[in-house]
Short mmCIF file of C-alpha atoms in Angstrom, two decimals:
data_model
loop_
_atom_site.label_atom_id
_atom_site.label_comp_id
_atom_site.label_asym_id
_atom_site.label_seq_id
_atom_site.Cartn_x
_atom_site.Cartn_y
_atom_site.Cartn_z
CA UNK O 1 21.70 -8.19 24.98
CA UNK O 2 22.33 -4.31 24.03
CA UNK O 3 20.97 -1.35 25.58
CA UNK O 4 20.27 1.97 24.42
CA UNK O 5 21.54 5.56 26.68
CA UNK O 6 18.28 6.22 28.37
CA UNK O 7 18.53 9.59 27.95
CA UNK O 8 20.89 11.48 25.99
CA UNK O 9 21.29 15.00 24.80
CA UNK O 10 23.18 16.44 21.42
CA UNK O 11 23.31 20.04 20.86
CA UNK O 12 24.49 21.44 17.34
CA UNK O 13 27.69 23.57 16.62
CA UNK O 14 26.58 25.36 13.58
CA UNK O 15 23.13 24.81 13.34
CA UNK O 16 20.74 26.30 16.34
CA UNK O 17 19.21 23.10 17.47
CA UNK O 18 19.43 20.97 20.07
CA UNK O 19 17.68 16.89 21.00
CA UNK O 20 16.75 14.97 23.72
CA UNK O 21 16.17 11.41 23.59
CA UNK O 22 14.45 9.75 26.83
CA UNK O 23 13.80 5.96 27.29
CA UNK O 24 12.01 5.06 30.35
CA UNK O 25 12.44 1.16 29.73
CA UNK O 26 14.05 -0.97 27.19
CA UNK O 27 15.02 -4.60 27.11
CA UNK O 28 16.89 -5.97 23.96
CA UNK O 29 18.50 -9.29 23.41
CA UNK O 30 18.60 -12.43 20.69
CA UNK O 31 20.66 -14.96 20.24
CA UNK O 32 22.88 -14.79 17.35
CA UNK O 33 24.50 -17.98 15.90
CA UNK O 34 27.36 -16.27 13.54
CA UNK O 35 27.56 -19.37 11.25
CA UNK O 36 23.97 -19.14 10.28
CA UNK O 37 23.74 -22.86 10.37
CA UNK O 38 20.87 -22.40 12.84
CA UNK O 39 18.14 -20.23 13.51
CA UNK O 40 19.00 -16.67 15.06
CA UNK O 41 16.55 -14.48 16.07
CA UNK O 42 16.26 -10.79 18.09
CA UNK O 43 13.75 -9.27 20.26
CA UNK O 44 13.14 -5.35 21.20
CA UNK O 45 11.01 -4.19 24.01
CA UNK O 46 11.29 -0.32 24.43
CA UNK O 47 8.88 1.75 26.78
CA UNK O 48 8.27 5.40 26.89
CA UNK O 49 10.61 6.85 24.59
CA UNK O 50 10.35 10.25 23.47
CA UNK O 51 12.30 12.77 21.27
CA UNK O 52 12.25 16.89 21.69
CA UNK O 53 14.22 19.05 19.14
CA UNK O 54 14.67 22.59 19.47
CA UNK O 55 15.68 24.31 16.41
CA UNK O 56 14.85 27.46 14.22
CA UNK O 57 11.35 25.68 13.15
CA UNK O 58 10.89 25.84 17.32
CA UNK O 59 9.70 22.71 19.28
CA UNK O 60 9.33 19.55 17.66
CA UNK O 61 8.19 16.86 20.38
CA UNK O 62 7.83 12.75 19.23
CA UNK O 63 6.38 10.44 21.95
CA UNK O 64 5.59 6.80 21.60
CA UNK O 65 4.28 5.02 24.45
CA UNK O 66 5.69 1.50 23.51
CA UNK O 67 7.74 -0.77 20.84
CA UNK O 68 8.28 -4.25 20.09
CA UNK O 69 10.03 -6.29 17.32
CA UNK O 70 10.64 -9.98 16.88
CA UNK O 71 12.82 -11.24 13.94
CA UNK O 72 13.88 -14.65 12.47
CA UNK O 73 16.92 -15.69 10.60
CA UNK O 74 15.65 -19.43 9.76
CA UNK O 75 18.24 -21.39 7.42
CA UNK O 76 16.84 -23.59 4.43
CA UNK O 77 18.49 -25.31 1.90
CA UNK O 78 21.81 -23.97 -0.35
CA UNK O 79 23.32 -21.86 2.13
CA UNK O 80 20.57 -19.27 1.96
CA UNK O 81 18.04 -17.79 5.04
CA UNK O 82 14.48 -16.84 5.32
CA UNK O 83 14.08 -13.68 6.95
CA UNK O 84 10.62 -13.40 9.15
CA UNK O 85 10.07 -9.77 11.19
CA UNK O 86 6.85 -8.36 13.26
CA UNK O 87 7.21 -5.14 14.87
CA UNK O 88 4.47 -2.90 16.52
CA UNK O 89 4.43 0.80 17.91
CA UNK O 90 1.81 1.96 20.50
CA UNK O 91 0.49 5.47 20.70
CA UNK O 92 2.61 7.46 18.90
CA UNK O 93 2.62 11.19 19.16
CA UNK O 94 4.45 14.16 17.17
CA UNK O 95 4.04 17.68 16.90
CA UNK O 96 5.86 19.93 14.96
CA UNK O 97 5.43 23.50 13.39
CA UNK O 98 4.74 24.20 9.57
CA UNK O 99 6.72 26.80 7.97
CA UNK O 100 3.78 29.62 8.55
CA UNK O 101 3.89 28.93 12.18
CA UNK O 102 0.80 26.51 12.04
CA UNK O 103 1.06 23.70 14.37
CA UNK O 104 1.21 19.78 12.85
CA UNK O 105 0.03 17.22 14.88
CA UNK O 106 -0.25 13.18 14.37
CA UNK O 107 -1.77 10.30 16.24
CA UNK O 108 -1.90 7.00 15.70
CA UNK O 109 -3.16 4.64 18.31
CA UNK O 110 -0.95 1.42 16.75
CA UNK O 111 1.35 0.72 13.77
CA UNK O 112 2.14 -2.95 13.17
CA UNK O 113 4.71 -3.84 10.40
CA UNK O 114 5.51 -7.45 8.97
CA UNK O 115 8.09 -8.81 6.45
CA UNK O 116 8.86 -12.21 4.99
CA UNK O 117 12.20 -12.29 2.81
CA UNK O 118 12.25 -15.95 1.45
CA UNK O 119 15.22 -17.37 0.39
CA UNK O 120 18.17 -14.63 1.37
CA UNK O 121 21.34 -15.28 -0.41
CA UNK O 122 23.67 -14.97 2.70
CA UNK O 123 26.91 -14.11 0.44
CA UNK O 124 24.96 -11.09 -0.82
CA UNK O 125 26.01 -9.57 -4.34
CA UNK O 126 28.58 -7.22 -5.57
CA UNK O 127 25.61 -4.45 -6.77
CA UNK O 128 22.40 -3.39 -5.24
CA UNK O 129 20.67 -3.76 -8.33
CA UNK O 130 21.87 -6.85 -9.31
CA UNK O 131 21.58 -8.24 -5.41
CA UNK O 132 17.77 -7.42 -5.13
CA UNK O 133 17.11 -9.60 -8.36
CA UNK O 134 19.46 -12.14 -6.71
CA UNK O 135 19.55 -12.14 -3.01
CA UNK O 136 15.96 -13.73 -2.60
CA UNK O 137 13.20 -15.40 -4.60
CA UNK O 138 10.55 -13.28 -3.19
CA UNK O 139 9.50 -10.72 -0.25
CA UNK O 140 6.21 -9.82 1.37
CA UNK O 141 5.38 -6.66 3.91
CA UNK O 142 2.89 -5.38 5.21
CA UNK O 143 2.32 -2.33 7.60
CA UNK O 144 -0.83 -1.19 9.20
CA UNK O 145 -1.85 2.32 11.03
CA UNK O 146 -4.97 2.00 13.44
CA UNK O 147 -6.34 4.92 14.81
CA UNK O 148 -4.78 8.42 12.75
CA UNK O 149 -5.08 11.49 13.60
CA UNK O 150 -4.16 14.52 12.10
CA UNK O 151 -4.36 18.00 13.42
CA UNK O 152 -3.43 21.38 10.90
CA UNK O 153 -3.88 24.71 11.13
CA UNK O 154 -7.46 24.18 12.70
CA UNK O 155 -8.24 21.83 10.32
CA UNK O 156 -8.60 17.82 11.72
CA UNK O 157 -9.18 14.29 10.28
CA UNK O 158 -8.43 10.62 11.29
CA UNK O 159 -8.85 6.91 9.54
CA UNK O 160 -9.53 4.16 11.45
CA UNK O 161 -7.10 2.26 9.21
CA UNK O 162 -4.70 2.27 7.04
CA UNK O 163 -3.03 -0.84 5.44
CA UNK O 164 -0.21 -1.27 2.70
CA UNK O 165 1.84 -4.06 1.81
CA UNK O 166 3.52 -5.35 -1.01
CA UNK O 167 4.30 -8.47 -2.32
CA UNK O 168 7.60 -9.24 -5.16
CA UNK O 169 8.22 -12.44 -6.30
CA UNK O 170 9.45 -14.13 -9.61
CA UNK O 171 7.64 -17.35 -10.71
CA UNK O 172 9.40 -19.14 -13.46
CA UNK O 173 12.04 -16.43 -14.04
CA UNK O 174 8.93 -13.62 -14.63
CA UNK O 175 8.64 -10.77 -12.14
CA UNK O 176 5.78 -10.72 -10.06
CA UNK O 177 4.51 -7.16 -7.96
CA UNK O 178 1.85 -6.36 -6.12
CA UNK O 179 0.59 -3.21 -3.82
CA UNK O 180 -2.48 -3.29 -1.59
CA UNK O 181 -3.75 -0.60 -0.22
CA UNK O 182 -7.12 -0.82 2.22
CA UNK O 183 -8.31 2.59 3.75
CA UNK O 184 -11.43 2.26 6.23
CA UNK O 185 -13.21 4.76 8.20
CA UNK O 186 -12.26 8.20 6.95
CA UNK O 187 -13.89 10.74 9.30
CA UNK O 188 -13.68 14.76 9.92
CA UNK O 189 -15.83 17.00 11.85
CA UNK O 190 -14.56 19.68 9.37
CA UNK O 191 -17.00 18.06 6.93
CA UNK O 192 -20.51 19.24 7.90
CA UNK O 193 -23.11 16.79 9.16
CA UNK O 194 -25.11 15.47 6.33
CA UNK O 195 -24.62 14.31 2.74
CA UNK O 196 -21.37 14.87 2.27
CA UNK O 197 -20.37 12.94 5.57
CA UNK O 198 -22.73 10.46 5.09
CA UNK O 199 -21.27 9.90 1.97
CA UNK O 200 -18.05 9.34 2.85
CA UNK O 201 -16.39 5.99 1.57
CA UNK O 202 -16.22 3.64 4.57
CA UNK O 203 -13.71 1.74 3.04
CA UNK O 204 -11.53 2.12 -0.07
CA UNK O 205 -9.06 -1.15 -1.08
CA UNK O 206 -7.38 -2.27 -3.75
CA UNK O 207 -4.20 -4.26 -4.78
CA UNK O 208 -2.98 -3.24 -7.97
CA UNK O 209 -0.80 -5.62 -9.79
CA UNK O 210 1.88 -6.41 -12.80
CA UNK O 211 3.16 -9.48 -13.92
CA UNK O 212 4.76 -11.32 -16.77
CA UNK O 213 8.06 -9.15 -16.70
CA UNK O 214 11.15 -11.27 -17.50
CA UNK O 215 13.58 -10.83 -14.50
CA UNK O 216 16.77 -10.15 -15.74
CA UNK O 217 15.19 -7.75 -18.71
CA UNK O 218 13.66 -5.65 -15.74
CA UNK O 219 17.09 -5.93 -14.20
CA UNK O 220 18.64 -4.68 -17.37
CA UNK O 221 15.84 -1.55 -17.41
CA UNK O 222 16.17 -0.67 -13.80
CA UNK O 223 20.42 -0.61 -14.54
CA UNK O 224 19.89 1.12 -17.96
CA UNK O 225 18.05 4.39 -16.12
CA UNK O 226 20.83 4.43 -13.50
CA UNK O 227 23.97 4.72 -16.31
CA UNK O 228 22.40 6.53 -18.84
CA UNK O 229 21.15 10.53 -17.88
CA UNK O 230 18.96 10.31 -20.92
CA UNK O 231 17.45 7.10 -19.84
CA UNK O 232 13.79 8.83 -19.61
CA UNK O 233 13.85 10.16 -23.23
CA UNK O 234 14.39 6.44 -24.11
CA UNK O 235 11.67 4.84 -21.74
CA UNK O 236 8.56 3.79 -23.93
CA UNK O 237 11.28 2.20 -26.27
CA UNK O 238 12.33 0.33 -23.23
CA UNK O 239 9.08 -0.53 -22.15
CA UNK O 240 7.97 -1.69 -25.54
CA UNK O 241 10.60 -4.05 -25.51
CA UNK O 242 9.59 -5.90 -22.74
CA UNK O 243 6.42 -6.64 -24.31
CA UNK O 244 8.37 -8.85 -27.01
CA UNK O 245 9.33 -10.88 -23.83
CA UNK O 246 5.62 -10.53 -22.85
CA UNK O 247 3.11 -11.36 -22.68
CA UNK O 248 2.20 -8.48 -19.39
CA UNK O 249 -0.48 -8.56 -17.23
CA UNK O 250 -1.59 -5.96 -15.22
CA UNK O 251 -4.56 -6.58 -12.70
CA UNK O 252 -6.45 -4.49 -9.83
CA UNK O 253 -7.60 -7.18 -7.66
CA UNK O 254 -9.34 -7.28 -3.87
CA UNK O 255 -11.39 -3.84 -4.95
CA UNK O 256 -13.68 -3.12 -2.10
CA UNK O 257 -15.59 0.66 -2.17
CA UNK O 258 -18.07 1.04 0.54
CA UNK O 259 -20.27 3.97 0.09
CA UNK O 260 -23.89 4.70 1.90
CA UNK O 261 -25.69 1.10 1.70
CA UNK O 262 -23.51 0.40 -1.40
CA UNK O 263 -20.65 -2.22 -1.54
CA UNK O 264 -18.70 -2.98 -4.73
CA UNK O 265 -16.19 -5.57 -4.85
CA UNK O 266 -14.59 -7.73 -7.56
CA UNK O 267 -11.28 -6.88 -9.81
CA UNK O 268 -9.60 -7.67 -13.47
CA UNK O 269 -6.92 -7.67 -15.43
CA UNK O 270 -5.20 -7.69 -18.84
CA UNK O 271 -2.54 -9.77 -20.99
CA UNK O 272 -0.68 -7.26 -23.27
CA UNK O 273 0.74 -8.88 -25.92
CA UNK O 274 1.65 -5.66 -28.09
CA UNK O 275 0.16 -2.30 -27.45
CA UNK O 276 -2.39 -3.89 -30.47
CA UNK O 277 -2.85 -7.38 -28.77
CA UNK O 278 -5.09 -6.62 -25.29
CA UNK O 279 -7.39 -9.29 -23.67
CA UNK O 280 -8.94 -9.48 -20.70
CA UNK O 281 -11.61 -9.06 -18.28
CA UNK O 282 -13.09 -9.07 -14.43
CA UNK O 283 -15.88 -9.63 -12.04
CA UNK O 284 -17.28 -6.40 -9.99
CA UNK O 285 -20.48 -7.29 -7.23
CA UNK O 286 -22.08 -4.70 -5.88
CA UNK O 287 -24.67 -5.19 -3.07
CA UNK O 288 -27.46 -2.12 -1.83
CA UNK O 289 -27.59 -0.69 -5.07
CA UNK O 290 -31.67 -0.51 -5.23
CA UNK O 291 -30.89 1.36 -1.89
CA UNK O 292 -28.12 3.89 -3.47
CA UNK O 293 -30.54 4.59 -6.22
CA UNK O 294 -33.77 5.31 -3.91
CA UNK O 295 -31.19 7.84 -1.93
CA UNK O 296 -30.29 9.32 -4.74
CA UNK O 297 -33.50 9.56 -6.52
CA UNK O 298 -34.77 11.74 -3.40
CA UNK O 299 -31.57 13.61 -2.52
CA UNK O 300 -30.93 16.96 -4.07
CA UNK O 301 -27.35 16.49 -3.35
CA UNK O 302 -27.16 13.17 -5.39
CA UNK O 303 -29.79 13.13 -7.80
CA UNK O 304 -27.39 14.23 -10.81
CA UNK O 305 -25.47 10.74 -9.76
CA UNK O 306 -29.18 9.01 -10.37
CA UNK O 307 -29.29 8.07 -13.83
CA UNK O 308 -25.22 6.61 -13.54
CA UNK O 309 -26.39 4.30 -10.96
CA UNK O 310 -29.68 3.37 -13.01
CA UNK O 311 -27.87 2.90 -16.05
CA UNK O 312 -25.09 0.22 -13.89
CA UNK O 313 -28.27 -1.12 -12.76
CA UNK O 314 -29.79 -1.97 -16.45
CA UNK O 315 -26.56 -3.79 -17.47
CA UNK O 316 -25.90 -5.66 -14.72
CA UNK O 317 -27.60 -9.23 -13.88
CA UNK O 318 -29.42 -9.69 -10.72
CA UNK O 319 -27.68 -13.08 -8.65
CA UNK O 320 -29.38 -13.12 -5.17
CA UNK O 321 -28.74 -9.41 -3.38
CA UNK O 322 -25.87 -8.93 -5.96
CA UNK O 323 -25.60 -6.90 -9.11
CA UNK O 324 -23.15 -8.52 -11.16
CA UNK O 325 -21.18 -6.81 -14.14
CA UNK O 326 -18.56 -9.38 -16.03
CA UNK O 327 -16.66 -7.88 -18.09
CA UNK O 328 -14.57 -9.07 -21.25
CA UNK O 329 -12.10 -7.17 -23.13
CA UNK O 330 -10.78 -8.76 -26.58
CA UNK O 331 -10.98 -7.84 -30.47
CA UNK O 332 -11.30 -4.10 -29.47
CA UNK O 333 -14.05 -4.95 -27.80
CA UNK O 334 -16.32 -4.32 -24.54
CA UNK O 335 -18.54 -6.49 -23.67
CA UNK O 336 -20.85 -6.39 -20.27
CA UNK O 337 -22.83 -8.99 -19.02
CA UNK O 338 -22.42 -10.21 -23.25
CA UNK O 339 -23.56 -6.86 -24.20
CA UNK O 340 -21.35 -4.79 -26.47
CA UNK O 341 -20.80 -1.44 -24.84
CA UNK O 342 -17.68 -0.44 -27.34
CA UNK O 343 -18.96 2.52 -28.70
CA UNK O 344 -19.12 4.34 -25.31
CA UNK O 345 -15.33 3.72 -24.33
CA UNK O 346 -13.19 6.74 -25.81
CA UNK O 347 -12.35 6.80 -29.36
CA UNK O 348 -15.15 3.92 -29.92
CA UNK O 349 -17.76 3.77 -32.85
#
């Protein structure tokens, strides 16, 4: 086990500022097995820490009330480890002052993080580069924010949550990425009571995606931009080039919009080929339309959004309380629902 100073103070020589770091409990141990022939793992328990820094900026003050961790070093086959870590921060609190003297201040009730490395080459590699494309087969994380707050100049806002992870893997030697992103409950009492606050998206997720990308070419790109200065001038090239690896896909998957009565959900994706060879297509629901319509039909605010939704509501097909809109991509063409909608899309005829 290892413990932290519970309260320690640093003052600057040359630059006016000055910290002070209080822990009012802490408890960290694990059990460590150096041969990682068996499984290791660490736990960290701290309560009531807080940070104050006194500089030129003035009084900047972080408080969190507590934080745990828990992480895994579990040994699989070939000499190699998969890496397994949870952590979680309660009430955090920090202040701090903007450059016009306005006062910054953040909330958020809990932050929880996760991360799976699978597979962790335990010799590592002689480059970073080279050592991310060959330490592990694949990674996931997520973190999550519950309860944010954000104070400014007068101004204040909060979500209820905010979500991210990301996923990297390579499947048959092809790299695989993937973001998500899920937003819910956006509030402000800035925003005045009414439309526009009714009309604030409840929730907002997506998990953008790219696939197909041969490994070591990406490794090869990624090195490429590092060496060469003029890497940038050269990057469609680059890019272009992958596509002869190809095929690409890129997706946005798990979409979720929540507006008023409306829900939408669904995603897509396509498989580039060559910047002339694109196919592809997706599935989008969307549930309380008829009710987003009536609103909008009979809300000054909204009624220039009326004959969009009608419009989404004529191509779609009906399945139970669904509106349905599949969508196919090939041949230069759109097609809806089977209906061909090319010559709206940009630069159609």
């Amino acid at each position: 086990s290892v413990a932290l100073d519970p309260s320690l103070q640093a003052a600057g020589k040359d630059v006016p500022s000055s910290m002070t770091l209080k822990i009012a409990e802490q408890d960290m141990h694990g059990i460590l097995d150096t041969s990682l022939a068996t499984t290791s793992s660490f736990d960290t328990r701290l309560r009531g820490y807080s940070v104050e820094i006194q500089g030129a900026q003035g009084v900047q003050t972080t408080q969190v009330d507590g934080v745990t961790g828990h992480m895994v070093l579990q040994p699989t086959s070939d000499g190699r480890l998969t890496m397994t870590g949870q952590s979680s921060l309660d009430k955090y609190a920090a202040h701090s002052l903007m450059p016009d003297g306005s006062a910054l201040d953040i909330g958020i009730d809990r932050m929880r993080t996760s991360v799976t490395a699978s597979n962790v080459d335990k010799a590592g590699a002689r480059a970073v580069v080279r050592a991310l494309a060959g330490l592990m087969d694949g990674m996931t994380s997520e973190q999550t924010y519950e309860g944010i707050h954000v104070a400014l100049g007068g101004q204040t806002g909060s979500l209820r949550k905010l979500s991210i992870g990301f996923d990297m893997a390579a499947p048959a030697g092809k790299a695989d990425l993937a973001w998500r992103i899920d937003i819910e409950g956006l509030q402000s009492p800035m925003i005045p009571e009414g439309v526009m606050r009714d009309y604030l998206p409840k929730r907002i997720a997506l998990t953008p995606h790219i696939g197909g990308i041969p490994k070591h070419d990406l490794e090869d790109l990624i090195l490429r931009s590092i060496d060469d200065p003029n890497a940038a001038d050269n990057a469609m090239a680059s890019v272009l080039a992958l596509l002869d690896k190809g095929p690409l896909r890129l997706a946005v998957e798990d979409v979720a919009f929540d507006v008023g009565p409306a829900r939408l959900t669904g995603g897509g994706g396509v498989k580039v080929a060559a910047l002339d060879d694109i196919s592809g297509g997706g599935e989008f629901r969307a549930t309380g339309l008829e009710a987003l319509i009536k609103q909008a039909n009979t809300t000054p605010e909204l009624k220039s959004a009326a004959p969009f939704l009608i419009f989404l509501k004529g191509i779609g097909r009906q399945v139970g309380a669904a509106t349905v809109w599949k969508i196919r991509y090939a041949d230069n063409k759109v097609l809806v629902n089977d209906t061909d909608l090319s010559a709206m899309m940009p630069g159609g005829k």
